[in-house]
Amino acid sequence: PSFLAQSNVEYYYANEKTIPESTDSNTANRKIDKLFSNKNQLALIVSKEDKLKESNLIERLGNIEGVENVKGLYSLVDIAIPENLIPEDIINNFQSEKYSLININLNLPMEGEITDKALNSIDKTTSNLYDEWYLTGEAAIYSDLEQVTSKDFNNVTIISIIIITGIILIASKSLSIPIILVFVIQLGIWINLAIPYFQGQPLNFIAFIIIGAIQLGATVDYAILYTFRFKENLEKLPNKKEVAIKTIEDTGRSILTSALILFTGTLSVYLITSMRNTAELTLLIGRGAIISLALVLVALPSLLIIFNNIIGKTTIDWPKVLNK
């Protein structure tokens, strides 16, 4: 459930959402919104070909849902008028030697599903008529960011898991222990990111990208400490349950101290900062430390007991003196 929930968290990319609403820039944006019906503008550059094709494109773009208006040379000037009769300053505003500029005003938010749908329609419409074209604007940039960051998140997650798994493999001389430890911490990351989904709160894309690597790297040492002490106690005590309890007694204070330090340090930033993206990231780090703490002291002991036989077969020098 936590994996499915975290994979459906919504993320925002607009800069204006990361700073307080009371800042000068956000105050100015609200005033602009009152004076002008929209401020979501796109610039479409197409190769300068025949004016009939360009006029046709302008007409098609104007019919896309969410497009308020489209302005180009041939939305202002009839295509039947010869170019030598069009004032030069008007031509220079929309055309160069090789390209034509078309301004598109969207009556839509800067980001979101409906905005992505309109951008996809603009892309498809333009591609049907032109081989060379370029689209930019704030909404287009946020759409590109969404595509890039989703790939980056997967790459960061995979690389972090591979590197940390390799380190644990070398330290533990085991094939199974790295999988169990990384799974426990990764479960904590999923639970951490699932909480905003159930709260219905979107997250800044920066937090989305880096929290996985930070939480995995910062809290996997809790699991390593517990597992190595579990191995030591396994050589001394005759019962798995006693080993798990004894290991919690031995390592619980150290793990708790480390987690609380990380939690309180990030919590102070969360409570003080007025930057939304900073607050979200620090809250995720601190909450992730507490979640990892709980999983290491609750879930990990059970997993080590359940998979003890498998661990023994896949780990060098793992104690095999346990009878129960």
PDB file of C-alpha atoms in Angstrom:
ATOM      1  CA  PRO A   1       0.000   0.000   0.000  1.00  0.00           C
ATOM      2  CA  SER A   2       2.765   2.452   0.846  1.00  0.00           C
ATOM      3  CA  PHE A   3       4.520   1.761  -2.470  1.00  0.00           C
ATOM      4  CA  LEU A   4       1.319   2.391  -4.441  1.00  0.00           C
ATOM      5  CA  ALA A   5       0.519   5.513  -2.419  1.00  0.00           C
ATOM      6  CA  GLN A   6       3.959   7.101  -2.795  1.00  0.00           C
ATOM      7  CA  SER A   7       3.947   6.447  -6.535  1.00  0.00           C
ATOM      8  CA  ASN A   8       0.785   8.566  -6.837  1.00  0.00           C
ATOM      9  CA  VAL A   9       1.950  11.599  -4.858  1.00  0.00           C
ATOM     10  CA  GLU A  10       1.472  14.867  -6.762  1.00  0.00           C
ATOM     11  CA  TYR A  11       4.447  17.202  -7.180  1.00  0.00           C
ATOM     12  CA  TYR A  12       4.645  20.889  -7.980  1.00  0.00           C
ATOM     13  CA  TYR A  13       7.319  22.738  -9.939  1.00  0.00           C
ATOM     14  CA  ALA A  14       6.241  26.408  -9.933  1.00  0.00           C
ATOM     15  CA  ASN A  15       8.672  28.709  -8.159  1.00  0.00           C
ATOM     16  CA  GLU A  16       5.889  30.888  -6.785  1.00  0.00           C
ATOM     17  CA  LYS A  17       4.658  27.968  -4.648  1.00  0.00           C
ATOM     18  CA  THR A  18       7.988  27.593  -2.843  1.00  0.00           C
ATOM     19  CA  ILE A  19       7.999  31.071  -1.275  1.00  0.00           C
ATOM     20  CA  PRO A  20       5.485  32.650   1.152  1.00  0.00           C
ATOM     21  CA  GLU A  21       2.386  34.282  -0.329  1.00  0.00           C
ATOM     22  CA  SER A  22       3.291  37.512   1.487  1.00  0.00           C
ATOM     23  CA  THR A  23       6.470  38.054  -0.566  1.00  0.00           C
ATOM     24  CA  ASP A  24       6.620  40.957  -3.005  1.00  0.00           C
ATOM     25  CA  SER A  25       6.728  38.729  -6.070  1.00  0.00           C
ATOM     26  CA  ASN A  26       3.636  36.728  -5.113  1.00  0.00           C
ATOM     27  CA  THR A  27       1.791  39.893  -4.147  1.00  0.00           C
ATOM     28  CA  ALA A  28       2.670  41.379  -7.536  1.00  0.00           C
ATOM     29  CA  ASN A  29       1.529  38.204  -9.306  1.00  0.00           C
ATOM     30  CA  ARG A  30      -1.877  38.403  -7.645  1.00  0.00           C
ATOM     31  CA  LYS A  31      -2.261  42.030  -8.685  1.00  0.00           C
ATOM     32  CA  ILE A  32      -1.285  41.153 -12.262  1.00  0.00           C
ATOM     33  CA  ASP A  33      -3.873  38.368 -12.272  1.00  0.00           C
ATOM     34  CA  LYS A  34      -6.551  40.887 -11.337  1.00  0.00           C
ATOM     35  CA  LEU A  35      -5.532  43.298 -14.089  1.00  0.00           C
ATOM     36  CA  PHE A  36      -5.009  40.708 -16.824  1.00  0.00           C
ATOM     37  CA  SER A  37      -7.083  37.627 -17.475  1.00  0.00           C
ATOM     38  CA  ASN A  38      -4.046  35.376 -17.766  1.00  0.00           C
ATOM     39  CA  LYS A  39      -0.273  35.388 -17.470  1.00  0.00           C
ATOM     40  CA  ASN A  40       0.421  31.898 -18.776  1.00  0.00           C
ATOM     41  CA  GLN A  41       2.135  32.701 -22.053  1.00  0.00           C
ATOM     42  CA  LEU A  42       3.955  30.437 -24.465  1.00  0.00           C
ATOM     43  CA  ALA A  43       6.253  31.300 -27.333  1.00  0.00           C
ATOM     44  CA  LEU A  44       6.101  29.012 -30.347  1.00  0.00           C
ATOM     45  CA  ILE A  45       8.841  29.330 -32.970  1.00  0.00           C
ATOM     46  CA  VAL A  46       8.216  27.679 -36.338  1.00  0.00           C
ATOM     47  CA  SER A  47      10.280  27.647 -39.512  1.00  0.00           C
ATOM     48  CA  LYS A  48       9.315  30.434 -41.882  1.00  0.00           C
ATOM     49  CA  GLU A  49       7.529  28.709 -44.744  1.00  0.00           C
ATOM     50  CA  ASP A  50       4.369  29.637 -46.610  1.00  0.00           C
ATOM     51  CA  LYS A  51       1.960  31.989 -44.866  1.00  0.00           C
ATOM     52  CA  LEU A  52      -1.066  29.814 -45.600  1.00  0.00           C
ATOM     53  CA  LYS A  53       0.408  27.015 -43.457  1.00  0.00           C
ATOM     54  CA  GLU A  54       1.209  29.460 -40.669  1.00  0.00           C
ATOM     55  CA  SER A  55      -2.299  30.928 -40.784  1.00  0.00           C
ATOM     56  CA  ASN A  56      -3.730  27.416 -40.667  1.00  0.00           C
ATOM     57  CA  LEU A  57      -1.592  26.625 -37.608  1.00  0.00           C
ATOM     58  CA  ILE A  58      -2.759  29.769 -35.799  1.00  0.00           C
ATOM     59  CA  GLU A  59      -6.377  28.836 -36.479  1.00  0.00           C
ATOM     60  CA  ARG A  60      -5.903  25.274 -35.190  1.00  0.00           C
ATOM     61  CA  LEU A  61      -4.078  26.410 -32.073  1.00  0.00           C
ATOM     62  CA  GLY A  62      -6.909  28.783 -31.254  1.00  0.00           C
ATOM     63  CA  ASN A  63      -9.359  25.870 -31.182  1.00  0.00           C
ATOM     64  CA  ILE A  64      -7.429  23.944 -28.499  1.00  0.00           C
ATOM     65  CA  GLU A  65      -9.172  23.792 -25.143  1.00  0.00           C
ATOM     66  CA  GLY A  66      -7.528  26.148 -22.663  1.00  0.00           C
ATOM     67  CA  VAL A  67      -6.020  28.449 -25.305  1.00  0.00           C
ATOM     68  CA  GLU A  68      -7.271  31.983 -24.686  1.00  0.00           C
ATOM     69  CA  ASN A  69      -5.847  33.546 -27.836  1.00  0.00           C
ATOM     70  CA  VAL A  70      -3.071  33.143 -30.381  1.00  0.00           C
ATOM     71  CA  LYS A  71      -1.093  36.055 -31.813  1.00  0.00           C
ATOM     72  CA  GLY A  72       1.082  35.857 -34.862  1.00  0.00           C
ATOM     73  CA  LEU A  73       1.717  37.945 -37.937  1.00  0.00           C
ATOM     74  CA  TYR A  74      -1.164  36.322 -39.794  1.00  0.00           C
ATOM     75  CA  SER A  75      -3.575  36.670 -36.907  1.00  0.00           C
ATOM     76  CA  LEU A  76      -3.129  40.442 -37.250  1.00  0.00           C
ATOM     77  CA  VAL A  77      -2.688  40.708 -41.024  1.00  0.00           C
ATOM     78  CA  ASP A  78      -4.743  39.037 -43.732  1.00  0.00           C
ATOM     79  CA  ILE A  79      -2.699  36.535 -45.752  1.00  0.00           C
ATOM     80  CA  ALA A  80      -3.966  38.180 -48.929  1.00  0.00           C
ATOM     81  CA  ILE A  81      -2.015  41.355 -48.178  1.00  0.00           C
ATOM     82  CA  PRO A  82       1.432  41.398 -49.870  1.00  0.00           C
ATOM     83  CA  GLU A  83       4.366  41.517 -47.459  1.00  0.00           C
ATOM     84  CA  ASN A  84       5.727  44.706 -48.992  1.00  0.00           C
ATOM     85  CA  LEU A  85       2.564  46.475 -47.838  1.00  0.00           C
ATOM     86  CA  ILE A  86       2.909  45.335 -44.211  1.00  0.00           C
ATOM     87  CA  PRO A  87       4.724  47.834 -41.947  1.00  0.00           C
ATOM     88  CA  GLU A  88       8.284  46.672 -41.280  1.00  0.00           C
ATOM     89  CA  ASP A  89       8.048  47.085 -37.499  1.00  0.00           C
ATOM     90  CA  ILE A  90       5.114  44.649 -37.388  1.00  0.00           C
ATOM     91  CA  ILE A  91       6.995  42.070 -39.456  1.00  0.00           C
ATOM     92  CA  ASN A  92      10.079  42.429 -37.265  1.00  0.00           C
ATOM     93  CA  ASN A  93       7.992  41.664 -34.164  1.00  0.00           C
ATOM     94  CA  PHE A  94       6.984  38.246 -35.517  1.00  0.00           C
ATOM     95  CA  GLN A  95       9.461  37.153 -38.155  1.00  0.00           C
ATOM     96  CA  SER A  96      13.174  36.800 -38.831  1.00  0.00           C
ATOM     97  CA  GLU A  97      14.922  35.471 -41.917  1.00  0.00           C
ATOM     98  CA  LYS A  98      14.241  31.823 -41.029  1.00  0.00           C
ATOM     99  CA  TYR A  99      11.630  31.733 -38.285  1.00  0.00           C
ATOM    100  CA  SER A 100       8.194  33.004 -37.289  1.00  0.00           C
ATOM    101  CA  LEU A 101       7.018  33.742 -33.744  1.00  0.00           C
ATOM    102  CA  ILE A 102       3.558  32.797 -32.501  1.00  0.00           C
ATOM    103  CA  ASN A 103       2.478  33.865 -29.010  1.00  0.00           C
ATOM    104  CA  ILE A 104      -0.006  31.587 -27.253  1.00  0.00           C
ATOM    105  CA  ASN A 105      -1.925  32.700 -24.161  1.00  0.00           C
ATOM    106  CA  LEU A 106      -3.345  29.929 -22.003  1.00  0.00           C
ATOM    107  CA  ASN A 107      -6.248  30.473 -19.658  1.00  0.00           C
ATOM    108  CA  LEU A 108      -4.890  27.668 -17.472  1.00  0.00           C
ATOM    109  CA  PRO A 109      -2.711  27.228 -14.366  1.00  0.00           C
ATOM    110  CA  MET A 110       1.050  27.011 -14.786  1.00  0.00           C
ATOM    111  CA  GLU A 111       1.054  23.277 -14.125  1.00  0.00           C
ATOM    112  CA  GLY A 112      -1.323  20.402 -13.741  1.00  0.00           C
ATOM    113  CA  GLU A 113      -3.045  17.695 -15.744  1.00  0.00           C
ATOM    114  CA  ILE A 114      -5.227  20.070 -17.754  1.00  0.00           C
ATOM    115  CA  THR A 115      -2.205  22.208 -18.655  1.00  0.00           C
ATOM    116  CA  ASP A 116      -0.222  19.130 -19.736  1.00  0.00           C
ATOM    117  CA  LYS A 117      -3.153  18.113 -21.941  1.00  0.00           C
ATOM    118  CA  ALA A 118      -3.169  21.518 -23.643  1.00  0.00           C
ATOM    119  CA  LEU A 119       0.614  21.402 -24.169  1.00  0.00           C
ATOM    120  CA  ASN A 120       0.360  17.933 -25.705  1.00  0.00           C
ATOM    121  CA  SER A 121      -2.339  19.200 -28.067  1.00  0.00           C
ATOM    122  CA  ILE A 122      -0.135  22.135 -29.076  1.00  0.00           C
ATOM    123  CA  ASP A 123       2.789  19.767 -29.702  1.00  0.00           C
ATOM    124  CA  LYS A 124       0.671  17.406 -31.788  1.00  0.00           C
ATOM    125  CA  THR A 125      -0.960  20.191 -33.813  1.00  0.00           C
ATOM    126  CA  THR A 126       2.361  21.852 -34.598  1.00  0.00           C
ATOM    127  CA  SER A 127       4.091  18.552 -35.438  1.00  0.00           C
ATOM    128  CA  ASN A 128       1.409  17.783 -38.018  1.00  0.00           C
ATOM    129  CA  LEU A 129       2.361  20.898 -39.964  1.00  0.00           C
ATOM    130  CA  TYR A 130       6.020  21.587 -39.220  1.00  0.00           C
ATOM    131  CA  ASP A 131       9.169  19.483 -38.967  1.00  0.00           C
ATOM    132  CA  GLU A 132      11.156  22.175 -37.158  1.00  0.00           C
ATOM    133  CA  TRP A 133       9.591  24.077 -34.290  1.00  0.00           C
ATOM    134  CA  TYR A 134      10.321  25.130 -30.689  1.00  0.00           C
ATOM    135  CA  LEU A 135       7.984  25.760 -27.769  1.00  0.00           C
ATOM    136  CA  THR A 136       8.934  27.546 -24.566  1.00  0.00           C
ATOM    137  CA  GLY A 137       7.313  29.404 -21.714  1.00  0.00           C
ATOM    138  CA  GLU A 138       6.894  28.816 -17.990  1.00  0.00           C
ATOM    139  CA  ALA A 139       4.252  26.092 -18.366  1.00  0.00           C
ATOM    140  CA  ALA A 140       6.327  24.306 -21.025  1.00  0.00           C
ATOM    141  CA  ILE A 141       9.399  24.410 -18.771  1.00  0.00           C
ATOM    142  CA  TYR A 142       7.486  22.907 -15.835  1.00  0.00           C
ATOM    143  CA  SER A 143       6.172  20.157 -18.109  1.00  0.00           C
ATOM    144  CA  ASP A 144       9.729  19.363 -19.227  1.00  0.00           C
ATOM    145  CA  LEU A 145      10.898  19.387 -15.599  1.00  0.00           C
ATOM    146  CA  GLU A 146       8.230  16.837 -14.724  1.00  0.00           C
ATOM    147  CA  GLN A 147       9.444  14.457 -17.412  1.00  0.00           C
ATOM    148  CA  VAL A 148      13.125  14.916 -16.550  1.00  0.00           C
ATOM    149  CA  THR A 149      12.762  14.628 -12.774  1.00  0.00           C
ATOM    150  CA  SER A 150      10.688  11.439 -12.972  1.00  0.00           C
ATOM    151  CA  LYS A 151      13.574   9.788 -14.828  1.00  0.00           C
ATOM    152  CA  ASP A 152      16.130  11.299 -12.457  1.00  0.00           C
ATOM    153  CA  PHE A 153      14.275   9.974  -9.418  1.00  0.00           C
ATOM    154  CA  ASN A 154      14.324   6.433 -10.765  1.00  0.00           C
ATOM    155  CA  ASN A 155      18.020   6.711 -11.640  1.00  0.00           C
ATOM    156  CA  VAL A 156      18.961   8.182  -8.247  1.00  0.00           C
ATOM    157  CA  THR A 157      16.985   5.483  -6.426  1.00  0.00           C
ATOM    158  CA  ILE A 158      18.506   2.628  -8.419  1.00  0.00           C
ATOM    159  CA  ILE A 159      22.076   3.930  -8.147  1.00  0.00           C
ATOM    160  CA  SER A 160      21.743   4.596  -4.402  1.00  0.00           C
ATOM    161  CA  ILE A 161      20.375   1.095  -3.779  1.00  0.00           C
ATOM    162  CA  ILE A 162      23.126  -0.539  -5.859  1.00  0.00           C
ATOM    163  CA  ILE A 163      25.957   1.377  -4.159  1.00  0.00           C
ATOM    164  CA  ILE A 164      24.684   0.912  -0.598  1.00  0.00           C
ATOM    165  CA  THR A 165      23.851  -2.740  -1.251  1.00  0.00           C
ATOM    166  CA  GLY A 166      27.407  -3.241  -2.504  1.00  0.00           C
ATOM    167  CA  ILE A 167      28.893  -1.611   0.594  1.00  0.00           C
ATOM    168  CA  ILE A 168      26.793  -3.773   2.926  1.00  0.00           C
ATOM    169  CA  LEU A 169      27.632  -6.871   0.889  1.00  0.00           C
ATOM    170  CA  ILE A 170      31.360  -6.257   1.351  1.00  0.00           C
ATOM    171  CA  ALA A 171      31.019  -5.426   5.056  1.00  0.00           C
ATOM    172  CA  SER A 172      28.729  -8.346   5.925  1.00  0.00           C
ATOM    173  CA  LYS A 173      30.145 -10.901   3.458  1.00  0.00           C
ATOM    174  CA  SER A 174      26.574 -11.870   2.716  1.00  0.00           C
ATOM    175  CA  LEU A 175      24.234 -12.050  -0.271  1.00  0.00           C
ATOM    176  CA  SER A 176      20.985 -11.950   1.687  1.00  0.00           C
ATOM    177  CA  ILE A 177      21.693  -9.391   4.432  1.00  0.00           C
ATOM    178  CA  PRO A 178      22.091  -6.418   2.017  1.00  0.00           C
ATOM    179  CA  ILE A 179      18.742  -7.244   0.425  1.00  0.00           C
ATOM    180  CA  ILE A 180      16.959  -7.417   3.794  1.00  0.00           C
ATOM    181  CA  LEU A 181      18.513  -4.225   5.177  1.00  0.00           C
ATOM    182  CA  VAL A 182      17.958  -2.143   2.055  1.00  0.00           C
ATOM    183  CA  PHE A 183      14.382  -3.425   1.817  1.00  0.00           C
ATOM    184  CA  VAL A 184      13.629  -2.326   5.383  1.00  0.00           C
ATOM    185  CA  ILE A 185      14.942   1.195   4.805  1.00  0.00           C
ATOM    186  CA  GLN A 186      13.324   1.418   1.366  1.00  0.00           C
ATOM    187  CA  LEU A 187      10.026   0.459   2.986  1.00  0.00           C
ATOM    188  CA  GLY A 188      10.543   3.384   5.347  1.00  0.00           C
ATOM    189  CA  ILE A 189      11.036   5.696   2.365  1.00  0.00           C
ATOM    190  CA  TRP A 190       7.803   4.462   0.773  1.00  0.00           C
ATOM    191  CA  ILE A 191       5.888   5.006   4.022  1.00  0.00           C
ATOM    192  CA  ASN A 192       7.434   8.470   4.390  1.00  0.00           C
ATOM    193  CA  LEU A 193       6.388   9.523   0.878  1.00  0.00           C
ATOM    194  CA  ALA A 194       2.973   7.879   1.209  1.00  0.00           C
ATOM    195  CA  ILE A 195       1.982  10.182   4.077  1.00  0.00           C
ATOM    196  CA  PRO A 196       1.626  13.305   1.837  1.00  0.00           C
ATOM    197  CA  TYR A 197      -0.526  11.232  -0.528  1.00  0.00           C
ATOM    198  CA  PHE A 198      -2.991  10.341   2.242  1.00  0.00           C
ATOM    199  CA  GLN A 199      -2.905  13.962   3.429  1.00  0.00           C
ATOM    200  CA  GLY A 200      -3.678  15.159  -0.080  1.00  0.00           C
ATOM    201  CA  GLN A 201      -0.664  17.474  -0.093  1.00  0.00           C
ATOM    202  CA  PRO A 202       1.600  17.909  -3.146  1.00  0.00           C
ATOM    203  CA  LEU A 203       5.381  17.955  -2.665  1.00  0.00           C
ATOM    204  CA  ASN A 204       8.090  20.023  -4.275  1.00  0.00           C
ATOM    205  CA  PHE A 205       9.891  18.036  -6.963  1.00  0.00           C
ATOM    206  CA  ILE A 206      13.279  18.660  -5.322  1.00  0.00           C
ATOM    207  CA  ALA A 207      12.170  16.776  -2.200  1.00  0.00           C
ATOM    208  CA  PHE A 208      10.833  14.047  -4.453  1.00  0.00           C
ATOM    209  CA  ILE A 209      14.217  13.534  -6.096  1.00  0.00           C
ATOM    210  CA  ILE A 210      16.612  13.546  -3.146  1.00  0.00           C
ATOM    211  CA  ILE A 211      14.704  12.220  -0.110  1.00  0.00           C
ATOM    212  CA  GLY A 212      15.186   8.611  -1.179  1.00  0.00           C
ATOM    213  CA  ALA A 213      18.961   8.891  -1.324  1.00  0.00           C
ATOM    214  CA  ILE A 214      19.170  10.951   1.891  1.00  0.00           C
ATOM    215  CA  GLN A 215      16.952   8.675   3.985  1.00  0.00           C
ATOM    216  CA  LEU A 216      18.570   5.518   2.653  1.00  0.00           C
ATOM    217  CA  GLY A 217      22.104   6.769   3.243  1.00  0.00           C
ATOM    218  CA  ALA A 218      21.408   8.417   6.597  1.00  0.00           C
ATOM    219  CA  THR A 219      19.435   5.633   8.277  1.00  0.00           C
ATOM    220  CA  VAL A 220      20.733   2.362   6.827  1.00  0.00           C
ATOM    221  CA  ASP A 221      23.449   2.425   9.482  1.00  0.00           C
ATOM    222  CA  TYR A 222      20.707   1.764  12.080  1.00  0.00           C
ATOM    223  CA  ALA A 223      19.977  -1.535  10.338  1.00  0.00           C
ATOM    224  CA  ILE A 224      23.682  -2.340   9.949  1.00  0.00           C
ATOM    225  CA  LEU A 225      24.350  -1.739  13.658  1.00  0.00           C
ATOM    226  CA  TYR A 226      21.426  -3.920  14.693  1.00  0.00           C
ATOM    227  CA  THR A 227      22.303  -6.770  12.295  1.00  0.00           C
ATOM    228  CA  PHE A 228      25.968  -6.960  13.281  1.00  0.00           C
ATOM    229  CA  ARG A 229      25.087  -7.013  16.984  1.00  0.00           C
ATOM    230  CA  PHE A 230      22.406  -9.628  16.253  1.00  0.00           C
ATOM    231  CA  LYS A 231      25.137 -11.791  14.750  1.00  0.00           C
ATOM    232  CA  GLU A 232      27.311 -11.397  17.862  1.00  0.00           C
ATOM    233  CA  ASN A 233      24.455 -12.277  20.205  1.00  0.00           C
ATOM    234  CA  LEU A 234      23.567 -15.242  18.037  1.00  0.00           C
ATOM    235  CA  GLU A 235      26.792 -16.880  19.157  1.00  0.00           C
ATOM    236  CA  LYS A 236      25.967 -16.425  22.849  1.00  0.00           C
ATOM    237  CA  LEU A 237      22.238 -17.092  23.255  1.00  0.00           C
ATOM    238  CA  PRO A 238      20.332 -20.271  22.416  1.00  0.00           C
ATOM    239  CA  ASN A 239      17.043 -18.746  21.269  1.00  0.00           C
ATOM    240  CA  LYS A 240      16.211 -16.468  18.330  1.00  0.00           C
ATOM    241  CA  LYS A 241      13.663 -14.461  20.263  1.00  0.00           C
ATOM    242  CA  GLU A 242      16.096 -13.881  23.118  1.00  0.00           C
ATOM    243  CA  VAL A 243      18.722 -12.775  20.603  1.00  0.00           C
ATOM    244  CA  ALA A 244      16.339 -10.246  19.039  1.00  0.00           C
ATOM    245  CA  ILE A 245      15.344  -8.808  22.408  1.00  0.00           C
ATOM    246  CA  LYS A 246      18.913  -8.680  23.662  1.00  0.00           C
ATOM    247  CA  THR A 247      20.022  -6.918  20.472  1.00  0.00           C
ATOM    248  CA  ILE A 248      17.307  -4.297  20.868  1.00  0.00           C
ATOM    249  CA  GLU A 249      18.528  -3.695  24.427  1.00  0.00           C
ATOM    250  CA  ASP A 250      22.120  -3.388  23.209  1.00  0.00           C
ATOM    251  CA  THR A 251      21.547  -1.114  20.203  1.00  0.00           C
ATOM    252  CA  GLY A 252      18.252   0.617  20.932  1.00  0.00           C
ATOM    253  CA  ARG A 253      19.754   3.552  22.825  1.00  0.00           C
ATOM    254  CA  SER A 254      22.377   4.278  20.139  1.00  0.00           C
ATOM    255  CA  ILE A 255      19.858   4.033  17.312  1.00  0.00           C
ATOM    256  CA  LEU A 256      17.315   6.145  19.194  1.00  0.00           C
ATOM    257  CA  THR A 257      19.902   8.830  19.973  1.00  0.00           C
ATOM    258  CA  SER A 258      21.027   9.057  16.352  1.00  0.00           C
ATOM    259  CA  ALA A 259      17.456   9.187  15.023  1.00  0.00           C
ATOM    260  CA  LEU A 260      16.366  11.834  17.527  1.00  0.00           C
ATOM    261  CA  ILE A 261      19.368  14.034  16.723  1.00  0.00           C
ATOM    262  CA  LEU A 262      18.532  13.894  13.025  1.00  0.00           C
ATOM    263  CA  PHE A 263      14.835  14.455  13.751  1.00  0.00           C
ATOM    264  CA  THR A 264      15.278  17.445  16.074  1.00  0.00           C
ATOM    265  CA  GLY A 265      17.889  19.033  13.817  1.00  0.00           C
ATOM    266  CA  THR A 266      15.612  18.962  10.781  1.00  0.00           C
ATOM    267  CA  LEU A 267      12.509  19.792  12.818  1.00  0.00           C
ATOM    268  CA  SER A 268      14.045  23.081  13.921  1.00  0.00           C
ATOM    269  CA  VAL A 269      14.551  24.068  10.285  1.00  0.00           C
ATOM    270  CA  TYR A 270      11.004  22.951   9.441  1.00  0.00           C
ATOM    271  CA  LEU A 271       9.532  25.119  12.195  1.00  0.00           C
ATOM    272  CA  ILE A 272      11.612  28.206  11.408  1.00  0.00           C
ATOM    273  CA  THR A 273      11.922  28.392   7.620  1.00  0.00           C
ATOM    274  CA  SER A 274       9.331  30.185   5.509  1.00  0.00           C
ATOM    275  CA  MET A 275      10.477  28.455   2.314  1.00  0.00           C
ATOM    276  CA  ARG A 276       7.951  25.749   1.532  1.00  0.00           C
ATOM    277  CA  ASN A 277      10.332  23.459  -0.346  1.00  0.00           C
ATOM    278  CA  THR A 278      12.908  23.647   2.468  1.00  0.00           C
ATOM    279  CA  ALA A 279      10.261  22.913   5.084  1.00  0.00           C
ATOM    280  CA  GLU A 280       8.975  19.918   3.150  1.00  0.00           C
ATOM    281  CA  LEU A 281      12.433  18.439   2.629  1.00  0.00           C
ATOM    282  CA  THR A 282      13.509  18.814   6.267  1.00  0.00           C
ATOM    283  CA  LEU A 283      10.210  17.364   7.477  1.00  0.00           C
ATOM    284  CA  LEU A 284      10.674  14.353   5.204  1.00  0.00           C
ATOM    285  CA  ILE A 285      14.231  13.792   6.472  1.00  0.00           C
ATOM    286  CA  GLY A 286      13.253  14.035  10.147  1.00  0.00           C
ATOM    287  CA  ARG A 287      10.128  11.937   9.748  1.00  0.00           C
ATOM    288  CA  GLY A 288      12.097   9.413   7.718  1.00  0.00           C
ATOM    289  CA  ALA A 289      14.569   9.002  10.581  1.00  0.00           C
ATOM    290  CA  ILE A 290      11.760   8.151  13.011  1.00  0.00           C
ATOM    291  CA  ILE A 291      10.114   5.760  10.534  1.00  0.00           C
ATOM    292  CA  SER A 292      13.423   3.997   9.894  1.00  0.00           C
ATOM    293  CA  LEU A 293      14.011   3.787  13.649  1.00  0.00           C
ATOM    294  CA  ALA A 294      10.647   2.074  14.152  1.00  0.00           C
ATOM    295  CA  LEU A 295      11.190  -0.374  11.299  1.00  0.00           C
ATOM    296  CA  VAL A 296      14.701  -1.317  12.419  1.00  0.00           C
ATOM    297  CA  LEU A 297      13.535  -2.063  15.963  1.00  0.00           C
ATOM    298  CA  VAL A 298      10.251  -3.742  14.961  1.00  0.00           C
ATOM    299  CA  ALA A 299      10.390  -5.195  11.444  1.00  0.00           C
ATOM    300  CA  LEU A 300      14.094  -6.013  11.105  1.00  0.00           C
ATOM    301  CA  PRO A 301      14.295  -8.347  14.151  1.00  0.00           C
ATOM    302  CA  SER A 302      11.380 -10.362  12.758  1.00  0.00           C
ATOM    303  CA  LEU A 303      12.967 -10.594   9.321  1.00  0.00           C
ATOM    304  CA  LEU A 304      16.288 -11.735  10.758  1.00  0.00           C
ATOM    305  CA  ILE A 305      14.497 -14.462  12.719  1.00  0.00           C
ATOM    306  CA  ILE A 306      12.330 -15.583   9.789  1.00  0.00           C
ATOM    307  CA  PHE A 307      15.171 -15.677   7.271  1.00  0.00           C
ATOM    308  CA  ASN A 308      17.866 -16.887   9.636  1.00  0.00           C
ATOM    309  CA  ASN A 309      18.338 -20.182   7.775  1.00  0.00           C
ATOM    310  CA  ILE A 310      18.657 -18.420   4.417  1.00  0.00           C
ATOM    311  CA  ILE A 311      21.069 -15.886   5.910  1.00  0.00           C
ATOM    312  CA  GLY A 312      23.151 -18.711   7.321  1.00  0.00           C
ATOM    313  CA  LYS A 313      23.492 -20.328   3.881  1.00  0.00           C
ATOM    314  CA  THR A 314      24.368 -17.078   2.091  1.00  0.00           C
ATOM    315  CA  THR A 315      26.665 -15.454   4.663  1.00  0.00           C
ATOM    316  CA  ILE A 316      30.278 -16.214   5.500  1.00  0.00           C
ATOM    317  CA  ASP A 317      30.833 -17.008   9.203  1.00  0.00           C
ATOM    318  CA  TRP A 318      27.175 -16.595  10.170  1.00  0.00           C
ATOM    319  CA  PRO A 319      26.606 -18.455  13.489  1.00  0.00           C
ATOM    320  CA  LYS A 320      24.823 -21.787  13.160  1.00  0.00           C
ATOM    321  CA  VAL A 321      24.586 -22.731  16.831  1.00  0.00           C
ATOM    322  CA  LEU A 322      20.923 -21.767  17.191  1.00  0.00           C
ATOM    323  CA  ASN A 323      18.621 -24.654  17.999  1.00  0.00           C
ATOM    324  CA  LYS A 324      15.282 -22.806  18.233  1.00  0.00           C
TER     325      LYS A 324
END
